[in-house]
Amino acid sequence: MGQLTQFLPFLLMFVVIYFFMIRPQQNRMKKEKEFENSLKVGDRIITKSGIHAKIVELGETTVVIETMSGKLKMERTAISMELSAALHKKA
């Protein structure tokens, strides 16, 4: 019984860290992956660097976007889920 009470604070600390840090990060990563998979041609997006564009072509891990100055090829992970959602809420 004495050994259990010695490890109880460490166990509680791990549980708190899991529920307040690890689990929310896993949920966020899952939502970002779903967002990346839901992209389609014609969607208006904002990249993490602030570029406003429209998707013209989709690849497995890349997208081709069209901006006012031309077309760019970039990774899907460079598209901001939060900024793109805010763009759609404004419209």
Coordinates of C-alpha atoms in Angstrom, one line a residue:
M1 CA 0.0 0.0 0.0
G2 CA 2.9 2.4 0.8
Q3 CA 4.4 2.0 -2.7
L4 CA 1.0 2.8 -4.3
T5 CA 0.8 6.1 -2.4
Q6 CA 4.3 7.0 -3.6
F7 CA 3.4 6.6 -7.2
L8 CA -0.1 8.1 -7.0
P9 CA 1.1 11.7 -7.6
F10 CA 3.1 10.7 -10.7
L11 CA 0.1 8.8 -12.0
L12 CA -2.2 11.7 -11.4
M13 CA 0.3 14.0 -13.1
F14 CA 0.4 11.8 -16.2
V15 CA -3.5 11.7 -16.3
V16 CA -3.7 15.5 -16.1
I17 CA -1.0 15.9 -18.8
Y18 CA -2.8 13.4 -21.1
F19 CA -6.2 15.1 -20.8
F20 CA -5.0 18.7 -21.0
M21 CA -2.2 18.4 -23.5
I22 CA -1.9 15.2 -25.4
R23 CA -5.6 14.4 -26.2
P24 CA -6.5 17.9 -27.4
Q25 CA -3.5 17.9 -29.7
Q26 CA -4.5 14.5 -31.2
N27 CA -8.1 15.8 -31.8
R28 CA -6.7 18.9 -33.5
M29 CA -4.5 16.8 -35.7
K30 CA -7.5 14.6 -36.6
K31 CA -9.5 17.7 -37.6
E32 CA -6.7 19.1 -39.7
K33 CA -6.4 15.8 -41.5
E34 CA -10.1 15.7 -42.2
F35 CA -10.0 19.3 -43.5
E36 CA -7.1 18.4 -45.8
N37 CA -9.0 15.4 -47.2
S38 CA -12.2 17.5 -47.7
L39 CA -10.5 20.0 -50.0
K40 CA -11.9 20.1 -53.5
V41 CA -11.2 22.0 -56.7
G42 CA -12.7 25.5 -56.6
D43 CA -12.5 26.0 -52.8
R44 CA -11.2 29.4 -51.7
I45 CA -8.5 29.0 -49.1
I46 CA -5.9 31.0 -47.2
T47 CA -2.5 29.5 -46.7
K48 CA -0.6 29.6 -43.4
S49 CA 1.6 32.3 -44.9
G50 CA -1.5 34.5 -45.6
I51 CA -1.9 33.9 -49.4
H52 CA -5.5 34.0 -50.5
A53 CA -6.2 31.7 -53.4
K54 CA -8.5 29.2 -55.2
I55 CA -7.7 25.5 -55.6
V56 CA -7.4 24.6 -59.3
E57 CA -5.8 21.1 -59.0
L58 CA -5.4 18.5 -56.3
G59 CA -2.7 15.9 -55.9
E60 CA -2.1 13.2 -53.3
T61 CA -0.1 15.5 -51.0
T62 CA 0.0 18.7 -53.0
V63 CA -2.3 21.3 -54.4
V64 CA -2.0 23.8 -57.2
I65 CA -3.6 27.2 -56.2
E66 CA -4.4 30.2 -58.4
T67 CA -3.6 33.6 -57.0
M68 CA -3.9 37.0 -58.6
S69 CA -0.4 36.7 -59.9
G70 CA -0.4 33.2 -61.2
K71 CA -0.4 29.5 -60.1
L72 CA 1.6 28.0 -57.3
K73 CA 2.2 24.4 -56.3
M74 CA 2.3 23.7 -52.5
E75 CA 1.8 21.1 -49.9
R76 CA -1.8 20.5 -48.5
T77 CA -0.4 21.0 -45.0
A78 CA 0.4 24.6 -45.9
I79 CA -3.3 25.5 -46.0
S80 CA -4.7 27.0 -42.8
M81 CA -7.8 25.3 -41.5
E82 CA -8.7 28.3 -39.1
L83 CA -8.1 31.1 -41.6
S84 CA -10.0 29.3 -44.4
A85 CA -12.9 28.6 -42.1
A86 CA -13.0 32.3 -41.1
L87 CA -13.0 33.2 -44.8
H88 CA -16.0 31.0 -45.4
K89 CA -17.9 32.5 -42.4
K90 CA -17.4 36.0 -43.7
A91 CA -18.8 35.2 -47.2

